Short mmCIF file of C-alpha atoms in Angstrom, two decimals:
data_model
loop_
_atom_site.label_atom_id
_atom_site.label_comp_id
_atom_site.label_asym_id
_atom_site.label_seq_id
_atom_site.Cartn_x
_atom_site.Cartn_y
_atom_site.Cartn_z
CA UNK A 3 -21.22 -0.90 2.38
CA UNK A 4 -21.29 -2.35 -1.32
CA UNK A 5 -18.26 -2.60 -3.15
CA UNK A 6 -18.61 -2.36 -6.79
CA UNK A 7 -15.05 -3.02 -9.10
CA UNK A 8 -15.04 -1.28 -12.31
CA UNK A 9 -13.33 -3.84 -13.94
CA UNK A 10 -15.55 -7.15 -13.03
CA UNK A 11 -13.85 -10.37 -12.39
CA UNK A 12 -11.44 -10.76 -15.16
CA UNK A 13 -8.44 -9.07 -13.58
CA UNK A 14 -8.27 -11.25 -10.41
CA UNK A 15 -9.24 -14.68 -12.45
CA UNK A 16 -6.97 -13.69 -15.31
CA UNK A 17 -4.23 -11.47 -13.74
CA UNK A 18 -3.78 -11.62 -9.63
CA UNK A 19 -4.87 -15.25 -9.01
CA UNK A 20 -4.46 -16.56 -12.32
CA UNK A 21 -0.79 -15.80 -13.31
CA UNK A 22 2.02 -18.14 -12.80
CA UNK A 23 4.20 -16.77 -10.07
CA UNK A 24 7.96 -17.98 -9.72
CA UNK A 25 9.94 -16.09 -7.09
CA UNK A 26 7.83 -13.36 -5.70
CA UNK A 27 5.33 -11.11 -7.20
CA UNK A 28 3.62 -7.89 -6.44
CA UNK A 29 0.31 -6.31 -7.60
CA UNK A 30 -0.42 -2.50 -7.21
CA UNK A 31 -4.25 -2.50 -5.87
CA UNK A 32 -4.32 1.68 -6.07
CA UNK A 33 -3.44 4.06 -2.76
CA UNK A 34 -1.09 2.17 -0.80
CA UNK A 35 -2.81 -1.53 -1.65
CA UNK A 36 -0.52 -4.27 -2.51
CA UNK A 37 -1.25 -7.89 -3.46
CA UNK A 38 1.94 -9.96 -2.74
CA UNK A 39 2.46 -13.57 -4.47
CA UNK A 40 4.92 -16.07 -4.02
CA UNK A 41 3.67 -19.92 -5.29
CA UNK A 42 2.45 -20.90 -2.07
CA UNK A 43 1.23 -17.67 -0.21
CA UNK A 44 -0.85 -14.57 -0.82
CA UNK A 45 -0.91 -11.53 1.42
CA UNK A 46 -2.20 -8.24 1.18
CA UNK A 47 -1.22 -4.93 2.67
CA UNK A 48 -3.60 -1.52 2.80
CA UNK A 49 -6.16 -3.31 0.50
CA UNK A 50 -8.69 -0.17 0.14
CA UNK A 51 -11.48 -0.98 -2.80
CA UNK A 52 -14.20 1.50 -1.46
CA UNK A 53 -15.37 4.59 -3.67
CA UNK A 54 -17.24 5.94 -0.48
CA UNK A 55 -16.91 9.63 0.33
CA UNK A 56 -17.01 11.38 3.64
CA UNK A 57 -16.06 15.06 1.98
CA UNK A 58 -17.49 16.31 -0.98
CA UNK A 59 -14.21 17.43 -2.64
CA UNK A 60 -12.66 14.01 -1.70
CA UNK A 61 -13.26 11.26 -4.53
CA UNK A 62 -11.00 8.06 -5.61
CA UNK A 63 -9.07 8.81 -8.74
CA UNK A 64 -8.01 5.17 -9.52
CA UNK A 65 -10.26 2.48 -10.79
CA UNK A 66 -11.52 -0.52 -8.38
CA UNK A 67 -9.59 -3.44 -9.60
CA UNK A 68 -11.94 -6.58 -7.79
CA UNK A 69 -14.37 -6.98 -4.81
CA UNK A 70 -12.59 -8.59 -1.95
CA UNK A 71 -15.50 -11.10 -2.00
CA UNK A 72 -14.07 -12.46 -5.27
CA UNK A 73 -10.71 -13.35 -3.77
CA UNK A 74 -9.67 -17.04 -3.43
CA UNK A 75 -6.60 -16.95 -1.86
CA UNK A 76 -5.36 -14.63 1.04
CA UNK A 77 -3.36 -15.82 4.26
CA UNK A 78 -3.17 -12.48 5.72
CA UNK A 79 -3.75 -9.04 5.76
CA UNK A 80 -1.43 -6.16 7.17
CA UNK A 81 -2.45 -2.42 7.51
CA UNK A 82 -0.21 0.31 8.30
CA UNK A 83 -2.39 2.92 10.48
CA UNK A 84 -6.18 3.66 10.93
CA UNK A 85 -6.91 6.08 8.07
CA UNK A 86 -9.77 4.17 6.31
CA UNK A 87 -8.18 4.13 2.73
CA UNK A 88 -5.47 1.81 4.51
CA UNK A 89 -7.54 -0.03 7.31
CA UNK A 90 -11.58 -0.49 6.37
CA UNK A 91 -13.27 -3.63 7.28
CA UNK A 92 -15.30 -3.99 4.28
CA UNK A 93 -12.67 -3.63 2.10
CA UNK A 94 -10.50 -6.65 4.08
CA UNK A 95 -13.12 -8.49 5.68
CA UNK A 96 -13.90 -10.80 3.13
CA UNK A 97 -10.42 -11.45 2.62
CA UNK A 98 -10.10 -13.28 5.87
CA UNK A 99 -12.67 -15.94 4.97
CA UNK A 100 -9.57 -17.94 3.71
CA UNK A 101 -8.28 -18.19 7.40
CA UNK A 102 -6.38 -15.44 7.77
CA UNK A 103 -5.92 -12.84 9.93
CA UNK A 104 -5.56 -8.80 9.63
CA UNK A 105 -2.60 -7.30 11.11
CA UNK A 106 -2.61 -3.72 12.29
CA UNK A 107 -1.56 -1.01 15.02
CA UNK A 108 -4.12 -1.46 18.02
CA UNK A 109 -5.81 2.02 17.38
CA UNK A 110 -7.09 0.72 14.28
CA UNK A 111 -9.27 -1.69 16.18
CA UNK A 112 -10.30 1.21 18.47
CA UNK A 113 -11.41 3.93 15.82
CA UNK A 114 -13.11 1.42 13.46
CA UNK A 115 -16.19 -1.05 13.66
CA UNK A 116 -14.94 -4.41 13.79
CA UNK A 117 -17.63 -5.87 14.97
CA UNK A 118 -18.30 -7.93 11.85
CA UNK A 119 -14.55 -9.33 12.05
CA UNK A 120 -14.11 -12.21 14.31
CA UNK A 121 -11.86 -11.42 17.28
CA UNK A 122 -9.43 -14.40 16.68
CA UNK A 123 -8.80 -12.58 13.13
CA UNK A 124 -7.99 -9.00 14.89
CA UNK A 125 -4.20 -9.17 15.58
CA UNK A 126 -2.55 -5.88 17.22
CA UNK A 127 0.88 -5.44 16.26
CA UNK A 128 3.46 -3.14 17.53
CA UNK A 129 7.32 -2.37 16.18
CA UNK A 130 9.52 -5.17 16.93
CA UNK A 131 6.77 -7.71 16.02
CA UNK A 132 7.57 -10.50 13.42
CA UNK A 133 4.92 -12.90 11.58
CA UNK A 134 5.80 -15.54 9.27
CA UNK A 135 2.86 -16.22 6.80
CA UNK A 136 4.27 -19.15 4.75
CA UNK A 137 7.35 -18.24 3.11
CA UNK A 138 7.35 -14.84 4.12
CA UNK A 139 8.58 -13.13 7.01
CA UNK A 140 6.71 -9.82 7.78
CA UNK A 141 8.55 -7.50 10.33
CA UNK A 142 6.91 -4.58 11.87
CA UNK A 143 8.83 -1.55 12.32
CA UNK A 144 8.01 2.08 13.35
CA UNK A 145 6.96 4.89 11.48
CA UNK A 146 5.75 8.47 12.12
CA UNK A 147 2.69 9.60 10.16
CA UNK A 148 1.73 13.10 12.43
CA UNK A 149 -2.29 12.48 10.93
CA UNK A 150 -2.37 8.98 12.29
CA UNK A 151 -3.33 7.65 15.60
CA UNK A 152 -1.27 4.67 15.37
CA UNK A 153 1.06 3.59 12.33
CA UNK A 154 3.60 0.78 11.75
CA UNK A 155 5.66 0.14 8.45
CA UNK A 156 6.57 -3.35 7.37
CA UNK A 157 9.58 -5.14 6.15
CA UNK A 158 8.56 -8.71 4.33
CA UNK A 159 11.46 -11.14 3.49
CA UNK A 160 10.89 -13.47 0.85
CA UNK A 161 13.25 -15.82 -0.72
CA UNK A 162 13.90 -13.66 -3.43
CA UNK A 163 14.33 -10.37 -1.57
CA UNK A 164 13.62 -8.02 0.56
CA UNK A 165 10.38 -5.18 0.56
CA UNK A 166 9.66 -2.43 2.45
CA UNK A 167 5.67 -0.80 2.70
CA UNK A 168 5.95 2.93 4.49
CA UNK A 169 2.48 3.23 4.48
CA UNK A 170 2.23 7.10 4.60
CA UNK A 171 5.01 7.35 7.02
CA UNK A 172 7.55 10.21 6.55
CA UNK A 173 11.47 10.05 7.55
CA UNK A 174 12.26 9.14 10.85
CA UNK A 175 15.02 7.42 12.99
CA UNK A 176 12.51 4.09 12.44
CA UNK A 177 13.82 4.33 8.86
CA UNK A 178 17.02 4.50 9.28
CA UNK A 179 17.02 1.74 11.90
CA UNK A 180 15.48 -0.57 9.15
CA UNK A 181 18.16 0.60 6.66
CA UNK A 182 20.65 -0.67 9.62
CA UNK A 183 19.04 -3.86 9.91
CA UNK A 184 17.84 -4.79 6.25
CA UNK A 185 19.40 -5.01 2.81
CA UNK A 186 15.95 -3.76 0.85
CA UNK A 187 15.64 -4.46 -2.87
CA UNK A 188 11.93 -2.74 -3.34
CA UNK A 189 10.40 -0.38 -1.54
CA UNK A 190 6.93 1.93 -1.53
CA UNK A 191 6.74 5.48 0.11
CA UNK A 192 3.48 7.62 -0.08
CA UNK A 193 4.23 10.99 -2.04
CA UNK A 194 1.75 13.84 -2.46
CA UNK A 195 1.68 17.73 -2.15
CA UNK A 196 0.73 20.21 0.22
CA UNK A 197 -2.68 20.99 -0.21
CA UNK A 198 -5.70 23.77 0.27
CA UNK A 199 -8.59 21.82 2.01
CA UNK A 200 -11.80 23.10 3.84
CA UNK A 201 -10.84 23.06 7.80
CA UNK A 202 -13.64 21.61 10.33
CA UNK A 203 -14.94 25.31 10.66
CA UNK A 204 -15.30 25.46 6.90
CA UNK A 205 -12.40 27.87 6.43
CA UNK A 206 -9.63 26.89 3.15
CA UNK A 207 -6.44 26.02 4.69
CA UNK A 208 -3.07 24.77 3.72
CA UNK A 209 -2.09 21.09 4.76
CA UNK A 210 0.92 18.90 4.17
CA UNK A 211 -0.42 15.28 3.74
CA UNK A 212 2.10 13.31 2.78
CA UNK A 213 6.08 13.14 1.70
CA UNK A 214 6.78 15.53 -0.85
CA UNK A 215 9.93 14.92 -3.54
CA UNK A 216 12.65 15.42 -0.97
CA UNK A 217 10.88 13.69 1.55
CA UNK A 218 10.36 10.72 -0.48
CA UNK A 219 14.53 10.41 -1.40
CA UNK A 220 15.28 11.07 1.91
CA UNK A 221 13.30 7.94 2.63
CA UNK A 222 14.56 6.06 0.26
CA UNK A 223 18.28 7.01 1.56
CA UNK A 224 17.55 6.17 5.33
CA UNK A 225 16.07 2.91 4.14
CA UNK A 226 18.41 1.98 1.45
CA UNK A 227 15.66 1.47 -1.07
CA UNK A 228 17.06 0.36 -4.24
CA UNK A 229 13.80 0.22 -6.12
CA UNK A 230 11.41 2.87 -5.27
CA UNK A 231 7.74 2.98 -6.09
CA UNK A 232 5.88 5.88 -5.03
CA UNK A 233 2.15 5.69 -4.25
CA UNK A 234 -0.87 7.39 -2.89
CA UNK A 235 0.02 10.43 -5.42
CA UNK A 236 -3.11 9.91 -7.41
CA UNK A 237 -5.38 8.80 -5.25
CA UNK A 238 -7.29 12.08 -4.41
CA UNK A 239 -8.94 14.09 -7.07
CA UNK A 240 -7.44 17.39 -5.77
CA UNK A 241 -4.47 16.44 -4.31
CA UNK A 242 -1.74 15.00 -6.95
CA UNK A 243 1.82 14.82 -7.87
CA UNK A 244 4.28 14.40 -10.34
CA UNK A 245 6.50 11.08 -9.91
CA UNK A 246 8.92 12.82 -12.71
CA UNK A 247 9.79 15.30 -9.60
CA UNK A 248 11.43 12.64 -8.13
CA UNK A 249 14.05 11.56 -10.62
CA UNK A 250 15.50 14.93 -10.62
CA UNK A 251 15.21 15.41 -6.53
CA UNK A 252 17.15 12.03 -6.69
CA UNK A 253 20.06 13.24 -8.73
CA UNK A 254 22.96 13.66 -6.02
CA UNK A 255 21.87 10.86 -4.14
CA UNK A 256 22.94 7.44 -3.34
CA UNK A 257 19.52 5.76 -3.29
CA UNK A 258 16.84 5.04 -5.23
CA UNK A 259 18.88 2.92 -7.86
CA UNK A 260 15.70 3.16 -9.94
CA UNK A 261 12.01 4.53 -9.78
CA UNK A 262 9.45 2.52 -10.96
CA UNK A 263 5.98 4.23 -11.72
CA UNK A 264 2.82 1.85 -11.48
CA UNK A 265 -0.60 2.18 -12.39
CA UNK A 266 -3.54 -0.15 -10.52
CA UNK A 267 -3.42 -3.53 -11.57
CA UNK A 268 0.30 -3.49 -12.78
CA UNK A 269 2.68 -6.47 -11.41
CA UNK A 270 6.03 -6.24 -10.39
CA UNK A 271 8.46 -9.14 -10.20
CA UNK A 272 11.08 -8.88 -7.33
CA UNK A 273 13.93 -10.75 -9.33
CA UNK A 274 13.24 -8.29 -12.45
CA UNK A 275 14.34 -4.69 -11.57
CA UNK A 276 12.89 -2.47 -14.24
CA UNK A 277 10.11 -4.41 -15.37
CA UNK A 278 6.56 -3.30 -14.64
CA UNK A 279 4.06 -5.48 -16.64
CA UNK A 280 0.95 -3.41 -17.28
CA UNK A 281 -2.25 -5.06 -16.68
CA UNK A 282 -3.57 -7.79 -19.05
CA UNK A 283 -0.24 -7.57 -20.93
CA UNK A 284 1.81 -10.50 -19.11
CA UNK A 285 4.67 -11.64 -20.73
CA UNK A 286 5.01 -14.88 -18.41
#
C-alpha cells in the first residue's frame, strides 16, 4: 500500500525532526497520533498516515503530514488498540527500520497482517507493563473501548512531566487507578459524537463511537489531567464534534485546568502550558 503525504518532506525535515528540543515536545499527527521527542529520544504513538477507505462514507479529514519512510529517527512505536487508524502496519512498519519495536496489545497482531514486521520488532503489551525508551518510561495501563478487541492506555513519564494517552478508551476504573498512581500534566482523550451509520445489513443505525463531552470531562477528572487535548474529533467526514462544548461541560469540575485544541502538525511543549505552536511558525 502506498502512503502519499499531502505536505511533501518539508514538515518532517524542518518541523518534526528539524526542530531543536529542550525538555519534551509533542507533534500532533492527526486522528490520535503523536510524535514525542526529547533531545535524545523519539517515540510515536498511534501513527496513522493512510487515506485508504473500507467504506464509502468514511474519509480521512485531516491531511497526511508525512510518509513514515521519511523518518530518520524512531526509537519505539506504541499503539493503543487493534483498529487500523491506530494500528496499521504500513503506517508504523517503516518507522521500525531504525531499530525500534512496535508495542501493542496481543490482539493487534492476531487481527492484522504483520508478516512484513520482523518478529523481534513485535512486542505484545498488557496493563502493568513498563517500557524504558531513552529518557522516557512508558507505562501500560488498562482501558475500556467497547469496540476494540484489545485496548490499553499509556502513561509516559518524562524528565519534564507526565503524559497520558487514552486512545479511544472511555472512562473506567482503570482511569481512576491512573489518577491515583500518577500526576498527569498533559492528557489526550478521544472525543466524538453518536452517529448514524450503515450497519452490516445495510440498515441505518445510531451508534456511539467515542467519548461525548461529558465522558471527556469525566475522564479528565478520573485521571487528573491538568492540560486536556481532545483528539479524533475531526477524523471522519461524517462524525465530528465541537471542542468548544468541552469548556462548557468542564465549568464546575476540578479538571482540566486548560483545554488545548490542536491541528495536524501543531507542536506542544510539555513545560509550556497554553502554548500551541502552529506548524511552520515555530518561535524557538
